[in-house]
Amino acid sequence: MAKGILLVDDAAFMRMMLKDILVKNGYEVLGEAENGLKAIEKYKELNPELVIMDITMPEMDGIDAVKEIKKINAGAAVIMCSAMGQQAMVIEAIQSGAKDFIVKPFQADRILEAVKKVIG
């Protein structure tokens, strides 16, 4: 059975790369959003099993979006993405409810390992 995932990143090519890796490995990408505000709207609309979200985005960052998504569903599964050198933000994201994080540039095996760990 396919697992529904929502991808959130302000860079379209990053969403495309993630989608490509996930779809090739049997996961279903339900939707995409380019910032935290849109991510919350899409989360309510799609009710995905997992959200993979960038930390640094315009309008609303990933940390604030995780907090809002957790208000909607306390059990929401979120994996954060960050660039190298954003350790403080990663820690804040985990404290805000993210289950795991992956570092850019993405490595397919690390993405799949994080997804399997969080949703199987």
GROMACS .gro file of N, CA and C in nm, residues 3-120:
model
  354
    3LYS      N    1   0.210   0.498   0.077
    3LYS     CA    2   0.200   0.588   0.192
    3LYS      C    3   0.191   0.730   0.138
    4GLY      N    4   0.096   0.807   0.185
    4GLY     CA    5   0.077   0.942   0.134
    4GLY      C    6   0.168   1.043   0.203
    5ILE      N    7   0.243   1.117   0.122
    5ILE     CA    8   0.341   1.213   0.173
    5ILE      C    9   0.314   1.351   0.114
    6LEU      N   10   0.330   1.454   0.199
    6LEU     CA   11   0.322   1.593   0.156
    6LEU      C   12   0.464   1.650   0.157
    7LEU      N   13   0.507   1.709   0.045
    7LEU     CA   14   0.641   1.768   0.035
    7LEU      C   15   0.630   1.920   0.044
    8VAL      N   16   0.714   1.979   0.131
    8VAL     CA   17   0.710   2.123   0.150
    8VAL      C   18   0.851   2.180   0.138
    9ASP      N   19   0.873   2.261   0.035
    9ASP     CA   20   1.002   2.327   0.015
    9ASP      C   21   0.978   2.444  -0.078
   10ASP      N   22   1.043   2.557  -0.052
   10ASP     CA   23   1.023   2.673  -0.139
   10ASP      C   24   1.093   2.655  -0.274
   11ALA      N   25   1.184   2.560  -0.284
   11ALA     CA   26   1.254   2.534  -0.411
   11ALA      C   27   1.186   2.419  -0.485
   12ALA      N   28   1.129   2.450  -0.600
   12ALA     CA   29   1.057   2.349  -0.679
   12ALA      C   30   1.147   2.231  -0.715
   13PHE      N   31   1.274   2.258  -0.747
   13PHE     CA   32   1.363   2.147  -0.787
   13PHE      C   33   1.390   2.053  -0.669
   14MET      N   34   1.389   2.105  -0.545
   14MET     CA   35   1.407   2.019  -0.428
   14MET      C   36   1.285   1.927  -0.412
   15ARG      N   37   1.166   1.984  -0.430
   15ARG     CA   38   1.045   1.901  -0.422
   15ARG      C   39   1.049   1.795  -0.531
   16MET      N   40   1.094   1.832  -0.649
   16MET     CA   41   1.101   1.738  -0.762
   16MET      C   42   1.199   1.625  -0.731
   17MET      N   43   1.314   1.660  -0.675
   17MET     CA   44   1.414   1.558  -0.639
   17MET      C   45   1.358   1.461  -0.535
   18LEU      N   46   1.297   1.516  -0.432
   18LEU     CA   47   1.238   1.432  -0.326
   18LEU      C   48   1.129   1.343  -0.383
   19LYS      N   49   1.041   1.402  -0.463
   19LYS     CA   50   0.930   1.326  -0.521
   19LYS      C   51   0.982   1.210  -0.604
   20ASP      N   52   1.084   1.236  -0.684
   20ASP     CA   53   1.144   1.135  -0.770
   20ASP      C   54   1.195   1.017  -0.686
   21ILE      N   55   1.269   1.046  -0.580
   21ILE     CA   56   1.325   0.941  -0.493
   21ILE      C   57   1.212   0.862  -0.427
   22LEU      N   58   1.113   0.932  -0.375
   22LEU     CA   59   1.003   0.865  -0.303
   22LEU      C   60   0.918   0.779  -0.395
   23VAL      N   61   0.878   0.835  -0.510
   23VAL     CA   62   0.792   0.762  -0.602
   23VAL      C   63   0.862   0.637  -0.655
   24LYS      N   64   0.991   0.648  -0.687
   24LYS     CA   65   1.067   0.533  -0.736
   24LYS      C   66   1.074   0.421  -0.632
   25ASN      N   67   1.054   0.457  -0.506
   25ASN     CA   68   1.061   0.358  -0.399
   25ASN      C   69   0.925   0.322  -0.342
   26GLY      N   70   0.820   0.349  -0.419
   26GLY     CA   71   0.687   0.300  -0.385
   26GLY      C   72   0.604   0.388  -0.295
   27TYR      N   73   0.650   0.508  -0.269
   27TYR     CA   74   0.570   0.600  -0.187
   27TYR      C   75   0.486   0.689  -0.277
   28GLU      N   76   0.373   0.733  -0.222
   28GLU     CA   77   0.284   0.820  -0.298
   28GLU      C   78   0.298   0.962  -0.245
   29VAL      N   79   0.323   1.056  -0.336
   29VAL     CA   80   0.328   1.198  -0.297
   29VAL      C   81   0.190   1.257  -0.324
   30LEU      N   82   0.120   1.292  -0.216
   30LEU     CA   83  -0.017   1.342  -0.226
   30LEU      C   84  -0.023   1.487  -0.272
   31GLY      N   85   0.079   1.564  -0.233
   31GLY     CA   86   0.077   1.706  -0.268
   31GLY      C   87   0.208   1.773  -0.235
   32GLU      N   88   0.216   1.900  -0.276
   32GLU     CA   89   0.336   1.979  -0.253
   32GLU      C   90   0.294   2.119  -0.210
   33ALA      N   91   0.380   2.184  -0.132
   33ALA     CA   92   0.357   2.322  -0.090
   33ALA      C   93   0.490   2.395  -0.089
   34GLU      N   94   0.485   2.528  -0.114
   34GLU     CA   95   0.610   2.603  -0.123
   34GLU      C   96   0.641   2.687   0.000
   35ASN      N   97   0.553   2.684   0.101
   35ASN     CA   98   0.584   2.752   0.226
   35ASN      C   99   0.500   2.694   0.339
   36GLY      N  100   0.528   2.737   0.461
   36GLY     CA  101   0.460   2.682   0.577
   36GLY      C  102   0.310   2.706   0.580
   37LEU      N  103   0.267   2.823   0.535
   37LEU     CA  104   0.123   2.853   0.533
   37LEU      C  105   0.049   2.756   0.440
   38LYS      N  106   0.105   2.738   0.321
   38LYS     CA  107   0.043   2.646   0.225
   38LYS      C  108   0.049   2.502   0.278
   39ALA      N  109   0.157   2.470   0.350
   39ALA     CA  110   0.172   2.336   0.406
   39ALA      C  111   0.057   2.305   0.502
   40ILE      N  112   0.020   2.401   0.584
   40ILE     CA  113  -0.090   2.381   0.680
   40ILE      C  114  -0.221   2.361   0.606
   41GLU      N  115  -0.246   2.443   0.504
   41GLU     CA  116  -0.368   2.427   0.422
   41GLU      C  117  -0.373   2.287   0.360
   42LYS      N  118  -0.260   2.248   0.298
   42LYS     CA  119  -0.253   2.117   0.232
   42LYS      C  120  -0.268   2.004   0.333
   43TYR      N  121  -0.210   2.021   0.452
   43TYR     CA  122  -0.220   1.918   0.555
   43TYR      C  123  -0.366   1.894   0.591
   44LYS      N  124  -0.440   2.003   0.612
   44LYS     CA  125  -0.583   1.992   0.646
   44LYS      C  126  -0.660   1.925   0.532
   45GLU      N  127  -0.625   1.961   0.409
   45GLU     CA  128  -0.696   1.911   0.292
   45GLU      C  129  -0.665   1.763   0.264
   46LEU      N  130  -0.536   1.725   0.275
   46LEU     CA  131  -0.493   1.593   0.229
   46LEU      C  132  -0.477   1.490   0.341
   47ASN      N  133  -0.456   1.536   0.465
   47ASN     CA  134  -0.432   1.447   0.578
   47ASN      C  135  -0.325   1.341   0.546
   48PRO      N  136  -0.205   1.385   0.508
   48PRO     CA  137  -0.101   1.289   0.470
   48PRO      C  138  -0.049   1.210   0.589
   49GLU      N  139   0.010   1.098   0.560
   49GLU     CA  140   0.069   1.016   0.665
   49GLU      C  141   0.201   1.076   0.713
   50LEU      N  142   0.267   1.150   0.623
   50LEU     CA  143   0.397   1.208   0.654
   50LEU      C  144   0.413   1.341   0.581
   51VAL      N  145   0.480   1.436   0.649
   51VAL     CA  146   0.517   1.563   0.586
   51VAL      C  147   0.669   1.572   0.588
   52ILE      N  148   0.729   1.600   0.471
   52ILE     CA  149   0.873   1.626   0.464
   52ILE      C  150   0.884   1.775   0.433
   53MET      N  151   0.943   1.850   0.528
   53MET     CA  152   0.937   1.996   0.522
   53MET      C  153   1.072   2.063   0.541
   54ASP      N  154   1.097   2.161   0.455
   54ASP     CA  155   1.216   2.244   0.468
   54ASP      C  156   1.200   2.334   0.591
   55ILE      N  157   1.311   2.373   0.653
   55ILE     CA  158   1.303   2.463   0.768
   55ILE      C  159   1.292   2.608   0.721
   56THR      N  160   1.379   2.648   0.629
   56THR     CA  161   1.387   2.788   0.589
   56THR      C  162   1.302   2.814   0.465
   57MET      N  163   1.190   2.887   0.486
   57MET     CA  164   1.099   2.918   0.375
   57MET      C  165   1.039   3.056   0.397
   58PRO      N  166   0.993   3.121   0.288
   58PRO     CA  167   0.926   3.251   0.303
   58PRO      C  168   0.785   3.235   0.362
   59GLU      N  169   0.729   3.342   0.410
   59GLU     CA  170   0.593   3.351   0.466
   59GLU      C  171   0.578   3.282   0.600
   60MET      N  172   0.610   3.155   0.609
   60MET     CA  173   0.611   3.084   0.737
   60MET      C  174   0.716   2.976   0.729
   61ASP      N  175   0.808   2.973   0.825
   61ASP     CA  176   0.913   2.871   0.819
   61ASP      C  177   0.862   2.735   0.866
   62GLY      N  178   0.945   2.634   0.847
   62GLY     CA  179   0.907   2.498   0.879
   62GLY      C  180   0.881   2.474   1.026
   63ILE      N  181   0.952   2.545   1.113
   63ILE     CA  182   0.934   2.525   1.257
   63ILE      C  183   0.796   2.572   1.301
   64ASP      N  184   0.755   2.691   1.256
   64ASP     CA  185   0.621   2.740   1.290
   64ASP      C  186   0.514   2.650   1.228
   65ALA      N  187   0.540   2.603   1.107
   65ALA     CA  188   0.443   2.515   1.040
   65ALA      C  189   0.427   2.383   1.115
   66VAL      N  190   0.538   2.327   1.166
   66VAL     CA  191   0.530   2.202   1.245
   66VAL      C  192   0.442   2.225   1.368
   67LYS      N  193   0.462   2.336   1.436
   67LYS     CA  194   0.382   2.366   1.556
   67LYS      C  195   0.233   2.373   1.522
   68GLU      N  196   0.201   2.437   1.410
   68GLU     CA  197   0.060   2.448   1.369
   68GLU      C  198   0.002   2.312   1.329
   69ILE      N  199   0.080   2.234   1.255
   69ILE     CA  200   0.034   2.100   1.213
   69ILE      C  201   0.011   2.012   1.337
   70LYS      N  202   0.098   2.024   1.437
   70LYS     CA  203   0.083   1.946   1.560
   70LYS      C  204  -0.044   1.987   1.636
   71LYS      N  205  -0.088   2.114   1.621
   71LYS     CA  206  -0.214   2.156   1.683
   71LYS      C  207  -0.333   2.088   1.613
   72ILE      N  208  -0.320   2.068   1.483
   72ILE     CA  209  -0.426   2.003   1.404
   72ILE      C  210  -0.429   1.854   1.438
   73ASN      N  211  -0.309   1.793   1.444
   73ASN     CA  212  -0.298   1.649   1.470
   73ASN      C  213  -0.171   1.626   1.553
   74ALA      N  214  -0.189   1.601   1.681
   74ALA     CA  215  -0.075   1.583   1.771
   74ALA      C  216   0.014   1.467   1.728
   75GLY      N  217  -0.042   1.371   1.656
   75GLY     CA  218   0.035   1.255   1.613
   75GLY      C  219   0.097   1.270   1.475
   76ALA      N  220   0.092   1.389   1.418
   76ALA     CA  221   0.144   1.412   1.283
   76ALA      C  222   0.291   1.374   1.274
   77ALA      N  223   0.326   1.307   1.164
   77ALA     CA  224   0.466   1.268   1.140
   77ALA      C  225   0.528   1.370   1.045
   78VAL      N  226   0.635   1.436   1.094
   78VAL     CA  227   0.703   1.537   1.013
   78VAL      C  228   0.853   1.510   1.015
   79ILE      N  229   0.913   1.511   0.896
   79ILE     CA  230   1.059   1.504   0.884
   79ILE      C  231   1.103   1.640   0.830
   80MET      N  232   1.198   1.702   0.898
   80MET     CA  233   1.247   1.833   0.856
   80MET      C  234   1.368   1.817   0.765
   81CYS      N  235   1.385   1.914   0.675
   81CYS     CA  236   1.502   1.922   0.588
   81CYS      C  237   1.578   2.049   0.625
   82SER      N  238   1.708   2.038   0.631
   82SER     CA  239   1.786   2.159   0.658
   82SER      C  240   1.916   2.155   0.580
   83ALA      N  241   1.969   2.273   0.557
   83ALA     CA  242   2.102   2.282   0.496
   83ALA      C  243   2.205   2.256   0.604
   84MET      N  244   2.325   2.226   0.564
   84MET     CA  245   2.434   2.208   0.660
   84MET      C  246   2.447   2.333   0.746
   85GLY      N  247   2.483   2.315   0.872
   85GLY     CA  248   2.508   2.430   0.957
   85GLY      C  249   2.385   2.491   1.019
   86GLN      N  250   2.272   2.422   1.016
   86GLN     CA  251   2.150   2.474   1.078
   86GLN      C  252   2.114   2.393   1.202
   87GLN      N  253   2.216   2.350   1.277
   87GLN     CA  254   2.194   2.261   1.391
   87GLN      C  255   2.093   2.317   1.492
   88ALA      N  256   2.106   2.446   1.525
   88ALA     CA  257   2.015   2.506   1.624
   88ALA      C  258   1.870   2.496   1.576
   89MET      N  259   1.849   2.520   1.446
   89MET     CA  260   1.714   2.511   1.390
   89MET      C  261   1.663   2.367   1.391
   90VAL      N  262   1.752   2.273   1.363
   90VAL     CA  263   1.714   2.131   1.364
   90VAL      C  264   1.669   2.092   1.505
   91ILE      N  265   1.744   2.134   1.605
   91ILE     CA  266   1.708   2.103   1.744
   91ILE      C  267   1.571   2.163   1.777
   92GLU      N  268   1.550   2.289   1.737
   92GLU     CA  269   1.421   2.354   1.761
   92GLU      C  270   1.308   2.280   1.689
   93ALA      N  271   1.335   2.234   1.567
   93ALA     CA  272   1.234   2.160   1.491
   93ALA      C  273   1.196   2.030   1.561
   94ILE      N  274   1.296   1.959   1.613
   94ILE     CA  275   1.271   1.833   1.685
   94ILE      C  276   1.190   1.863   1.812
   95GLN      N  277   1.228   1.968   1.882
   95GLN     CA  278   1.155   2.006   2.003
   95GLN      C  279   1.011   2.048   1.971
   96SER      N  280   0.990   2.099   1.850
   96SER     CA  281   0.856   2.141   1.808
   96SER      C  282   0.771   2.025   1.760
   97GLY      N  283   0.832   1.907   1.750
   97GLY     CA  284   0.754   1.789   1.715
   97GLY      C  285   0.797   1.712   1.593
   98ALA      N  286   0.902   1.756   1.525
   98ALA     CA  287   0.949   1.680   1.408
   98ALA      C  288   1.006   1.546   1.456
   99LYS      N  289   0.986   1.442   1.377
   99LYS     CA  290   1.030   1.307   1.415
   99LYS      C  291   1.175   1.279   1.375
  100ASP      N  292   1.222   1.348   1.271
  100ASP     CA  293   1.357   1.322   1.219
  100ASP      C  294   1.395   1.439   1.131
  101PHE      N  295   1.518   1.440   1.083
  101PHE     CA  296   1.558   1.544   0.989
  101PHE      C  297   1.654   1.486   0.888
  102ILE      N  298   1.655   1.546   0.771
  102ILE     CA  299   1.750   1.508   0.667
  102ILE      C  300   1.821   1.635   0.623
  103VAL      N  301   1.947   1.619   0.583
  103VAL     CA  302   2.030   1.734   0.549
  103VAL      C  303   2.046   1.745   0.398
  104LYS      N  304   2.037   1.868   0.349
  104LYS     CA  305   2.064   1.894   0.208
  104LYS      C  306   2.214   1.909   0.191
  105PRO      N  307   2.273   1.870   0.081
  105PRO     CA  308   2.207   1.808  -0.035
  105PRO      C  309   2.158   1.666   0.000
  106PHE      N  310   2.042   1.634  -0.054
  106PHE     CA  311   1.978   1.506  -0.022
  106PHE      C  312   2.057   1.386  -0.070
  107GLN      N  313   2.055   1.282   0.012
  107GLN     CA  314   2.107   1.151  -0.030
  107GLN      C  315   1.989   1.056  -0.023
  108ALA      N  316   1.962   0.989  -0.134
  108ALA     CA  317   1.844   0.904  -0.145
  108ALA      C  318   1.833   0.804  -0.030
  109ASP      N  319   1.944   0.739   0.004
  109ASP     CA  320   1.936   0.635   0.108
  109ASP      C  321   1.901   0.695   0.244
  110ARG      N  322   1.947   0.817   0.272
  110ARG     CA  323   1.916   0.881   0.400
  110ARG      C  324   1.769   0.922   0.405
  111ILE      N  325   1.715   0.970   0.293
  111ILE     CA  326   1.574   1.005   0.287
  111ILE      C  327   1.487   0.883   0.312
  112LEU      N  328   1.521   0.775   0.243
  112LEU     CA  329   1.441   0.651   0.256
  112LEU      C  330   1.454   0.593   0.397
  113GLU      N  331   1.572   0.602   0.456
  113GLU     CA  332   1.591   0.553   0.592
  113GLU      C  333   1.503   0.632   0.689
  114ALA      N  334   1.500   0.765   0.675
  114ALA     CA  335   1.418   0.849   0.763
  114ALA      C  336   1.269   0.819   0.745
  115VAL      N  337   1.225   0.806   0.620
  115VAL     CA  338   1.083   0.779   0.590
  115VAL      C  339   1.044   0.643   0.649
  116LYS      N  340   1.128   0.541   0.628
  116LYS     CA  341   1.097   0.407   0.681
  116LYS      C  342   1.090   0.408   0.833
  117LYS      N  343   1.181   0.483   0.896
  117LYS     CA  344   1.185   0.492   1.041
  117LYS      C  345   1.056   0.554   1.096
  118VAL      N  346   1.007   0.656   1.026
  118VAL     CA  347   0.892   0.730   1.075
  118VAL      C  348   0.758   0.664   1.041
  119ILE      N  349   0.743   0.616   0.916
  119ILE     CA  350   0.613   0.557   0.878
  119ILE      C  351   0.619   0.414   0.830
  120GLY      N  352   0.739   0.357   0.822
  120GLY     CA  353   0.751   0.216   0.783
  120GLY      C  354   0.751   0.193   0.635
   0.00000   0.00000   0.00000
